[in-house]
């Protein structure tokens, strides 16, 4: 049973309502589980429900066919070295500041835009500049969407950190428009064209998505025969890729109970032995073994996902460098050791100053985090709180501040119109309140990506000069392009703000989007 099936289905229905040509994605690949996915008609909501009802156990994601099938919606894929290319792109295209962005399973970035008057001839074009790549994915391209899982490297099944995630509010997706000539001109000036598809790639009998459909229909003999053909064709071109797919897919048959493990191994051994003249025969066979190893692991197991995340965290901890002491052994030997630490008597008899509060018992000086799942109401709550504090009113029963602070709201996922509409609905506006809003474009003008020490220093200098004492950043994922699960990286980014806040009596409130799958 797929515990994420309902989440994926609801996402597919939502995207369908936005005009996307949506289709389900099978495990072990990023390929669609429906035939003719590049051609009309688009799947209806009932079609999607039927797909999930019949094939739910092997559906790991939701994709869409970009281009004319989806009313001009196309994807800009920021692939290798994406941080530099995305930052440069956003600087040059401020009008696209609010278009939806999401992270892939490789923690790279993809952006969805609507191209006006998209010609049928525009398919997929890849541009390279030094080590950075931007791919324009238009007509006939298959694009995986959040909250899908993704087969990373030679692991056909989902793991805890192997998913796509929106970096904006998924409940309010608005696609910015751009004209193709201007976009392609900019891309051509940014880098050279390294690959351009003339026609959409048709689905072939040996396509990985075809085999996935056979698995769904429990058509074991036909699926096995198709896998045999894939191995036989491994001599032509990308032999290792074909062998890996065949091994992983046969392992998939094992996972869903269509095929015994020994039988799958036997099939692969027979076919590879027939091709003994493959140059690196041993490497090819190890690739098959890897595919079977991962294919034999049953997907969609909550315990497996949790275990993977724990193992990953432990591995990260083991890889951390050891921090040496700040003094040498010789210096320690000469010190008055009684001066190090605080005795219990001193601790209990010392009068310590009370913590400084922006709002008593609610918002202290320092860093505050408001975390929750997408669409749970974090931005609404924070906006209501800012209004109450600015007016000197109580909030959730907490005593109003004696001194009303100057408030900065970095609304990095909202447009001014939406902010205005929300404030009107909440009904707290009156002239002269000490609240200033900053958009994503304003934030990039002031600071930029907070991974940069220069950006952090610029933001703190701006806040100090402007005298803000309550700073709301909505959300932290829009302020720094980094994996927020990497505690050491996030600590490096946030530590300077903690010191600044304590020295300047400032409260930072960071809005943090938790993972959709964590409940």
Coordinates of C-alpha atoms in Angstrom, one line a residue:
X1 CA 0.0 0.0 0.0
X2 CA 1.4 3.4 -1.0
X3 CA 1.0 5.8 2.0
X4 CA 1.7 8.8 -0.2
X5 CA -0.8 7.9 -2.9
X6 CA -3.5 10.2 -1.7
X7 CA -1.1 13.2 -1.4
X8 CA 0.2 12.6 -5.0
X9 CA -3.4 12.2 -6.3
X10 CA -4.5 15.5 -4.7
X11 CA -1.5 17.2 -6.1
X12 CA -2.3 15.8 -9.6
X13 CA -5.9 17.0 -9.3
X14 CA -4.7 20.5 -8.3
X15 CA -2.3 20.8 -11.2
X16 CA -5.0 19.5 -13.6
X17 CA -7.2 22.4 -12.4
X18 CA -4.3 24.8 -13.2
X19 CA -4.4 23.7 -16.9
X20 CA -1.5 21.3 -16.8
X21 CA -1.4 18.1 -18.8
X22 CA -0.8 15.9 -15.8
X23 CA 0.2 12.2 -15.7
X24 CA 1.4 9.7 -13.0
X25 CA 5.1 8.7 -12.7
X26 CA 6.2 5.2 -11.9
X27 CA 9.0 4.1 -9.6
X28 CA 12.4 3.4 -11.0
X29 CA 12.1 6.1 -13.6
X30 CA 10.8 9.6 -14.3
X31 CA 8.7 8.3 -17.2
X32 CA 4.9 8.6 -17.5
X33 CA 2.7 5.6 -16.8
X34 CA 0.3 6.5 -19.5
X35 CA 0.6 6.0 -23.3
X36 CA 0.4 9.0 -25.6
X37 CA 1.1 11.4 -22.8
X38 CA 2.5 13.9 -25.3
X39 CA -0.8 14.1 -27.3
X40 CA -4.3 15.3 -26.6
X41 CA -6.6 14.7 -24.9
X42 CA -5.4 15.7 -21.4
X43 CA -6.2 13.3 -18.6
X44 CA -9.3 14.3 -16.7
X45 CA -9.7 14.1 -12.9
X46 CA -11.6 10.8 -13.3
X47 CA -8.8 9.5 -15.5
X48 CA -6.3 10.4 -12.8
X49 CA -8.3 8.8 -10.0
X50 CA -8.6 5.6 -12.1
X51 CA -4.8 5.5 -12.7
X52 CA -4.1 5.8 -8.9
X53 CA -6.8 3.2 -8.1
X54 CA -5.3 0.6 -10.5
X55 CA -1.6 1.5 -10.2
X56 CA -1.3 3.2 -6.8
X57 CA 1.4 0.8 -5.5
X58 CA 3.9 1.8 -8.1
X59 CA 3.1 5.5 -8.6
X60 CA 5.8 7.6 -7.0
X61 CA 5.3 11.0 -8.6
X62 CA 3.3 13.4 -10.7
X63 CA 4.5 15.0 -14.0
X64 CA 3.2 17.2 -16.7
X65 CA 3.8 17.6 -20.4
X66 CA 4.9 21.2 -20.9
X67 CA 4.1 23.5 -23.8
X68 CA 0.9 23.7 -25.9
X69 CA -0.5 20.7 -23.9
X70 CA -0.4 22.8 -20.8
X71 CA -1.5 26.2 -22.2
X72 CA 2.1 27.4 -22.7
X73 CA 3.5 26.4 -19.3
X74 CA 7.2 25.6 -19.7
X75 CA 10.0 24.8 -17.3
X76 CA 13.4 26.4 -16.9
X77 CA 15.7 23.7 -15.4
X78 CA 18.7 25.1 -13.6
X79 CA 20.9 22.1 -13.6
X80 CA 24.6 21.9 -12.8
X81 CA 26.0 24.7 -10.7
X82 CA 22.4 26.1 -10.4
X83 CA 23.1 28.6 -7.6
X84 CA 25.1 30.9 -9.9
X85 CA 22.8 30.6 -12.9
X86 CA 19.6 31.0 -11.0
X87 CA 20.9 34.1 -9.1
X88 CA 22.0 35.7 -12.3
X89 CA 18.7 34.9 -14.0
X90 CA 16.6 36.3 -11.2
X91 CA 18.7 39.5 -11.2
X92 CA 18.1 40.0 -14.9
X93 CA 14.4 39.0 -14.8
X94 CA 12.8 40.7 -11.8
X95 CA 9.4 40.5 -13.4
X96 CA 9.6 36.7 -12.8
X97 CA 10.2 37.1 -9.1
X98 CA 6.9 35.5 -8.2
X99 CA 6.7 32.6 -10.6
X100 CA 6.8 29.2 -8.9
X101 CA 10.1 27.5 -8.1
X102 CA 10.7 24.0 -6.7
X103 CA 13.7 21.9 -5.7
X104 CA 14.4 18.6 -7.4
X105 CA 15.6 15.4 -5.7
X106 CA 19.1 16.5 -6.5
X107 CA 18.4 19.8 -4.7
X108 CA 18.6 21.7 -7.9
X109 CA 16.0 24.2 -9.0
X110 CA 13.2 24.3 -11.6
X111 CA 11.0 27.3 -12.5
X112 CA 7.7 27.3 -14.3
X113 CA 6.7 30.2 -16.6
X114 CA 4.0 30.7 -19.2
X115 CA 5.4 31.5 -22.6
X116 CA 3.2 33.7 -24.7
X117 CA 2.5 32.5 -28.3
X118 CA 4.7 29.4 -28.0
X119 CA 5.4 28.0 -31.4
X120 CA 5.0 24.2 -32.0
X121 CA 8.7 24.0 -33.1
X122 CA 10.1 24.9 -29.7
X123 CA 10.8 21.7 -27.8
X124 CA 13.9 21.4 -25.5
X125 CA 17.0 23.5 -25.7
X126 CA 20.0 23.3 -23.4
X127 CA 22.4 26.2 -22.8
X128 CA 25.8 26.0 -21.0
X129 CA 28.0 28.6 -19.6
X130 CA 31.2 27.4 -18.0
X131 CA 30.0 24.7 -15.5
X132 CA 26.4 26.0 -15.4
X133 CA 23.5 24.7 -17.4
X134 CA 20.0 26.1 -18.0
X135 CA 17.5 24.0 -20.0
X136 CA 14.4 25.4 -21.6
X137 CA 11.8 22.6 -21.5
X138 CA 8.9 23.5 -23.8
X139 CA 6.7 21.4 -26.1
X140 CA 6.6 17.6 -25.4
X141 CA 8.9 17.6 -22.4
X142 CA 8.1 15.4 -19.4
X143 CA 8.6 17.4 -16.1
X144 CA 8.3 15.9 -12.6
X145 CA 6.5 18.1 -10.1
X146 CA 6.4 18.2 -6.2
X147 CA 5.8 16.2 -4.1
X148 CA 7.1 13.4 -6.3
X149 CA 9.9 11.0 -5.4
X150 CA 12.7 10.5 -7.8
X151 CA 15.1 7.7 -8.8
X152 CA 18.4 9.2 -7.9
X153 CA 21.5 7.5 -9.4
X154 CA 21.0 3.7 -9.2
X155 CA 18.3 3.8 -6.6
X156 CA 15.0 3.1 -8.2
X157 CA 12.9 3.7 -5.1
X158 CA 12.2 6.7 -2.9
X159 CA 14.2 7.4 0.2
X160 CA 13.7 10.0 2.9
X161 CA 15.5 12.9 1.1
X162 CA 14.7 11.9 -2.4
X163 CA 11.7 14.1 -3.3
X164 CA 10.7 17.3 -5.1
X165 CA 9.5 20.3 -3.0
X166 CA 7.9 23.7 -3.7
X167 CA 10.0 26.7 -2.5
X168 CA 6.9 28.8 -2.6
X169 CA 3.3 28.6 -1.4
X170 CA 1.9 25.5 -3.3
X171 CA -1.6 26.6 -2.5
X172 CA -1.4 29.8 -4.6
X173 CA 0.6 29.1 -7.8
X174 CA 0.6 32.0 -10.2
X175 CA 2.7 31.6 -13.4
X176 CA 4.4 34.7 -14.7
X177 CA 4.4 35.3 -18.5
X178 CA 7.3 35.8 -20.8
X179 CA 7.7 36.0 -24.5
X180 CA 9.9 33.4 -26.2
X181 CA 12.1 35.7 -28.3
X182 CA 13.3 37.7 -25.3
X183 CA 13.9 34.6 -23.2
X184 CA 15.9 32.8 -25.9
X185 CA 17.9 35.9 -26.7
X186 CA 18.9 36.2 -23.1
X187 CA 19.7 32.5 -22.8
X188 CA 21.8 32.7 -26.0
X189 CA 23.7 35.6 -24.7
X190 CA 24.2 33.9 -21.3
X191 CA 25.6 30.7 -22.8
X192 CA 26.0 28.6 -25.9
X193 CA 23.4 26.1 -27.1
X194 CA 24.8 22.6 -26.5
X195 CA 21.7 20.5 -27.4
X196 CA 18.4 21.2 -29.1
X197 CA 15.7 18.6 -29.7
X198 CA 13.9 19.1 -33.0
X199 CA 11.0 16.9 -32.3
X200 CA 9.5 15.4 -29.1
X201 CA 11.0 12.0 -28.4
X202 CA 8.3 9.3 -29.1
X203 CA 7.6 6.5 -26.8
X204 CA 9.3 3.2 -27.9
X205 CA 8.4 -0.4 -27.1
X206 CA 11.5 -0.6 -24.9
X207 CA 10.7 2.6 -23.1
X208 CA 11.0 2.3 -19.3
X209 CA 7.5 3.7 -18.9
X210 CA 6.1 0.9 -21.0
X211 CA 7.6 -1.7 -18.8
X212 CA 6.3 0.1 -15.7
X213 CA 2.8 -0.2 -17.2
X214 CA 3.4 -3.9 -17.7
X215 CA 4.3 -4.2 -14.1
X216 CA 1.1 -2.4 -13.1
X217 CA -0.9 -4.8 -15.2
X218 CA 1.0 -7.8 -13.8
X219 CA 2.0 -8.8 -17.4
X220 CA 5.1 -10.7 -16.3
X221 CA 5.9 -12.6 -19.5
X222 CA 5.6 -9.6 -21.7
X223 CA 7.6 -7.4 -19.3
X224 CA 10.4 -10.0 -19.0
X225 CA 10.6 -10.2 -22.8
X226 CA 10.9 -6.4 -23.2
X227 CA 13.6 -6.4 -20.5
X228 CA 15.5 -9.0 -22.5
X229 CA 15.4 -6.8 -25.6
X230 CA 16.8 -3.9 -23.6
X231 CA 19.7 -6.0 -22.5
X232 CA 20.2 -7.3 -26.1
X233 CA 20.2 -3.7 -27.3
X234 CA 22.8 -2.7 -24.7
X235 CA 25.6 -3.1 -27.3
X236 CA 24.3 0.0 -29.2
X237 CA 25.3 3.3 -27.6
X238 CA 24.7 3.7 -23.9
X239 CA 25.0 0.1 -22.9
X240 CA 25.6 0.7 -19.2
X241 CA 22.4 2.8 -19.0
X242 CA 20.4 0.2 -20.7
X243 CA 21.8 -2.6 -18.5
X244 CA 21.1 -0.5 -15.4
X245 CA 17.5 0.1 -16.4
X246 CA 17.0 -3.6 -17.2
X247 CA 18.5 -4.7 -13.9
X248 CA 16.5 -2.1 -11.9
X249 CA 13.3 -3.0 -13.7
X250 CA 13.7 -6.7 -13.2
X251 CA 14.4 -5.9 -9.6
X252 CA 11.1 -4.0 -9.7
X253 CA 9.3 -7.1 -10.8
X254 CA 10.8 -8.8 -7.8
X255 CA 9.6 -6.1 -5.5
X256 CA 6.0 -6.3 -6.7
X257 CA 5.9 -10.0 -6.6
X258 CA 5.8 -10.6 -10.3
X259 CA 9.1 -12.4 -10.5
X260 CA 11.4 -14.4 -8.2
X261 CA 14.8 -12.9 -7.5
X262 CA 16.6 -16.0 -8.7
X263 CA 14.7 -15.9 -12.0
X264 CA 15.5 -12.2 -12.5
X265 CA 19.2 -12.9 -11.9
X266 CA 19.1 -15.9 -14.3
X267 CA 17.6 -13.8 -17.1
X268 CA 20.2 -11.1 -16.8
X269 CA 23.1 -13.6 -16.6
X270 CA 21.9 -15.4 -19.8
X271 CA 21.6 -12.2 -21.7
X272 CA 24.9 -10.7 -20.6
X273 CA 26.7 -14.0 -21.2
X274 CA 25.5 -13.8 -24.8
X275 CA 27.3 -10.5 -25.1
X276 CA 30.7 -11.6 -23.7
X277 CA 32.5 -9.2 -26.0
X278 CA 31.2 -6.1 -24.1
X279 CA 34.5 -4.3 -23.3
X280 CA 34.0 -3.8 -19.6
X281 CA 31.9 -6.9 -19.0
X282 CA 32.5 -7.0 -15.2
X283 CA 31.4 -3.3 -14.7
X284 CA 28.2 -4.0 -16.7
X285 CA 27.4 -7.0 -14.5
X286 CA 28.0 -5.0 -11.3
X287 CA 25.6 -2.4 -12.6
X288 CA 23.0 -5.1 -13.1
X289 CA 23.6 -6.4 -9.6
X290 CA 23.1 -2.8 -8.2
X291 CA 19.9 -2.5 -10.1
X292 CA 18.6 -5.8 -8.7
X293 CA 19.8 -4.9 -5.2
X294 CA 17.8 -1.7 -5.1
X295 CA 14.9 -3.2 -7.1
X296 CA 14.5 -5.9 -4.5
X297 CA 13.7 -3.3 -1.8
X298 CA 10.0 -2.8 -1.3
X299 CA 9.2 0.9 -1.9
X300 CA 6.8 3.1 0.1
X301 CA 7.7 1.7 3.6
X302 CA 7.5 4.4 6.2
X303 CA 10.0 2.6 8.4
X304 CA 12.5 2.4 5.5
X305 CA 12.2 6.1 4.9
X306 CA 12.8 6.9 8.6
X307 CA 15.7 4.5 8.7
X308 CA 17.3 6.1 5.6
X309 CA 17.0 9.6 7.1
X310 CA 18.6 8.4 10.4
X311 CA 21.4 6.7 8.6
X312 CA 21.9 9.8 6.4
X313 CA 22.1 12.1 9.5
X314 CA 24.6 9.8 11.2
X315 CA 26.7 9.7 8.1
X316 CA 26.7 13.5 7.9
X317 CA 27.7 13.6 11.6
X318 CA 30.6 11.2 11.0
X319 CA 31.8 13.3 8.1
X320 CA 32.0 16.5 10.2
X321 CA 35.5 17.8 10.9
X322 CA 36.6 17.6 14.5
X323 CA 36.8 21.1 16.1
X324 CA 40.1 21.5 18.0
X325 CA 40.1 23.2 21.5
X326 CA 40.8 26.9 21.5
X327 CA 43.9 26.6 23.8
X328 CA 46.8 24.2 23.8
X329 CA 47.6 21.6 26.5
X330 CA 50.5 23.7 27.7
X331 CA 48.3 26.8 28.0
X332 CA 45.7 24.8 29.9
X333 CA 48.3 23.5 32.3
X334 CA 49.3 27.1 33.3
X335 CA 45.8 28.3 33.8
X336 CA 43.8 28.7 37.0
X337 CA 41.5 25.8 36.4
X338 CA 39.1 26.9 39.2
X339 CA 38.3 30.0 37.1
X340 CA 36.8 27.8 34.4
X341 CA 33.1 27.1 34.7
X342 CA 30.5 28.3 37.3
X343 CA 29.9 26.7 40.6
X344 CA 26.4 25.9 41.8
X345 CA 26.7 28.5 44.6
X346 CA 27.7 31.2 42.2
X347 CA 25.0 30.2 39.8
X348 CA 22.3 30.4 42.4
X349 CA 23.4 33.6 44.1
X350 CA 24.1 35.7 41.0
X351 CA 21.5 38.1 39.8
X352 CA 21.2 37.8 36.0
X353 CA 19.4 40.3 33.9
X354 CA 15.9 39.4 32.6
X355 CA 15.7 38.6 28.9
X356 CA 14.7 41.4 26.6
X357 CA 11.2 40.9 25.0
X358 CA 9.8 42.6 21.9
X359 CA 6.4 41.1 23.1
X360 CA 6.5 39.8 26.7
X361 CA 6.6 36.0 26.8
X362 CA 6.0 35.7 23.0
X363 CA 8.8 37.3 21.0
X364 CA 12.2 37.5 22.7
X365 CA 15.3 39.2 21.3
X366 CA 17.1 36.6 19.2
X367 CA 15.8 34.1 16.7
X368 CA 12.3 32.8 16.5
X369 CA 11.0 30.1 14.1
X370 CA 7.5 29.6 13.0
X371 CA 7.3 26.2 11.3
X372 CA 4.4 24.3 9.7
X373 CA 3.3 22.5 6.6
X374 CA 2.4 24.4 3.4
X375 CA -1.0 26.1 3.4
X376 CA -1.4 25.7 7.2
X377 CA -1.6 29.5 7.6
X378 CA 1.9 30.6 8.7
X379 CA 1.9 33.8 6.6
X380 CA -1.7 34.7 7.6
X381 CA -0.8 34.3 11.3
X382 CA 2.4 36.3 11.0
X383 CA 0.6 39.1 9.2
X384 CA -2.1 39.2 11.9
X385 CA 0.6 39.3 14.6
X386 CA 2.4 42.2 12.9
X387 CA -0.8 44.2 12.7
X388 CA -1.6 43.6 16.4
X389 CA 1.9 44.5 17.5
X390 CA 2.0 47.6 15.3
X391 CA -1.3 48.8 16.8
X392 CA -0.2 48.1 20.4
X393 CA -2.9 45.4 20.8
X394 CA -2.6 42.1 22.6
X395 CA -2.1 39.0 20.5
X396 CA -3.4 35.6 21.6
X397 CA -3.7 37.1 25.1
X398 CA -0.1 38.2 25.3
X399 CA 0.5 41.6 26.9
X400 CA 1.0 44.3 24.2
X401 CA 4.4 45.8 23.9
X402 CA 5.1 49.0 25.9
X403 CA 7.3 50.3 23.2
X404 CA 5.9 49.6 19.7
X405 CA 8.8 48.3 17.5
X406 CA 9.5 49.2 14.0
X407 CA 8.6 46.1 11.9
X408 CA 10.1 44.8 8.7
X409 CA 8.2 42.1 6.8
X410 CA 10.2 40.4 4.0
X411 CA 7.3 38.8 2.2
X412 CA 9.4 36.8 -0.3
X413 CA 6.5 34.7 -1.7
X414 CA 3.8 37.4 -1.9
X415 CA 3.0 40.2 -4.4
X416 CA 2.0 43.6 -3.0
X417 CA -1.6 43.0 -4.2
X418 CA -2.0 39.8 -2.3
X419 CA -0.6 41.4 0.8
X420 CA -3.1 44.3 0.5
X421 CA -6.0 41.8 0.0
X422 CA -5.0 39.9 3.1
X423 CA -4.6 42.9 5.3
X424 CA -8.0 44.2 4.1
X425 CA -9.5 40.8 5.0
X426 CA -7.9 40.9 8.4
X427 CA -9.1 44.5 8.9
X428 CA -6.2 46.0 10.9
X429 CA -4.9 48.7 8.5
X430 CA -4.8 52.3 9.7
X431 CA -2.4 55.1 8.4
X432 CA 0.9 55.6 10.1
X433 CA 1.6 52.1 11.5
X434 CA 5.3 51.3 11.7
X435 CA 5.3 48.3 9.3
X436 CA 7.3 48.1 6.1
X437 CA 7.0 45.3 3.5
X438 CA 9.8 44.1 1.2
X439 CA 9.3 41.9 -1.8
X440 CA 11.6 39.3 -3.2
X441 CA 13.0 41.9 -5.6
X442 CA 13.6 44.3 -2.7
X443 CA 15.4 41.5 -0.8
X444 CA 17.7 40.8 -3.7
X445 CA 18.5 44.5 -4.0
X446 CA 19.4 44.8 -0.3
X447 CA 21.2 41.5 0.3
X448 CA 20.6 38.5 -2.0
X449 CA 21.3 34.8 -1.1
X450 CA 22.1 34.6 2.6
X451 CA 24.6 31.8 2.0
X452 CA 27.0 34.7 1.2
X453 CA 28.6 36.4 4.2
X454 CA 28.5 39.6 2.2
X455 CA 24.7 39.3 1.8
X456 CA 24.3 38.6 5.5
X457 CA 26.4 41.7 6.5
X458 CA 24.5 43.8 4.0
X459 CA 21.1 42.8 5.4
X460 CA 22.2 43.4 9.0
X461 CA 23.6 46.8 8.1
X462 CA 20.4 47.8 6.4
X463 CA 18.3 46.7 9.4
X464 CA 20.5 48.6 11.8
X465 CA 20.4 51.8 9.8
X466 CA 16.6 51.6 9.4
X467 CA 16.1 50.8 13.1
X468 CA 13.9 47.7 12.7
X469 CA 13.5 45.7 15.9
X470 CA 11.1 43.0 14.6
X471 CA 12.2 41.4 11.4
X472 CA 10.0 38.7 9.7
X473 CA 11.4 36.6 6.9
X474 CA 8.8 34.7 5.0
X475 CA 10.2 32.1 4.2
X476 CA 13.7 31.2 5.0
X477 CA 13.9 28.9 1.9
X478 CA 13.5 32.0 -0.3
X479 CA 16.2 33.8 1.6
X480 CA 18.9 31.2 1.1
X481 CA 19.1 28.5 -1.6
X482 CA 20.3 25.6 0.6
X483 CA 19.0 22.3 2.0
X484 CA 17.4 23.3 5.3
X485 CA 17.9 19.8 6.7
X486 CA 21.7 20.4 6.8
X487 CA 21.9 21.7 10.3
X488 CA 25.6 22.7 10.1
X489 CA 25.0 24.8 6.9
X490 CA 21.9 26.5 8.5
X491 CA 23.8 27.2 11.7
X492 CA 26.6 28.9 9.7
X493 CA 24.0 31.1 8.0
X494 CA 22.0 32.0 11.2
X495 CA 24.7 32.4 13.8
X496 CA 25.6 35.9 12.7
X497 CA 21.9 36.9 13.0
X498 CA 21.7 35.6 16.5
X499 CA 24.7 37.7 17.6
X500 CA 23.4 40.7 15.8
X501 CA 19.9 40.3 17.4
X502 CA 21.4 40.1 20.9
X503 CA 23.6 43.1 20.4
X504 CA 21.0 45.3 18.8
X505 CA 17.9 44.1 20.7
X506 CA 16.2 42.7 17.5
X507 CA 13.9 39.8 17.1
X508 CA 14.1 37.8 13.9
X509 CA 11.1 35.6 13.1
X510 CA 11.9 33.0 10.3
X511 CA 9.0 31.2 8.7
X512 CA 10.0 27.6 7.9
X513 CA 8.1 25.2 5.7
X514 CA 8.2 21.6 7.1
X515 CA 8.2 18.6 4.8
X516 CA 4.8 17.6 3.4
X517 CA 5.4 13.9 4.3
X518 CA 6.2 14.5 8.0
X519 CA 2.6 15.0 9.2

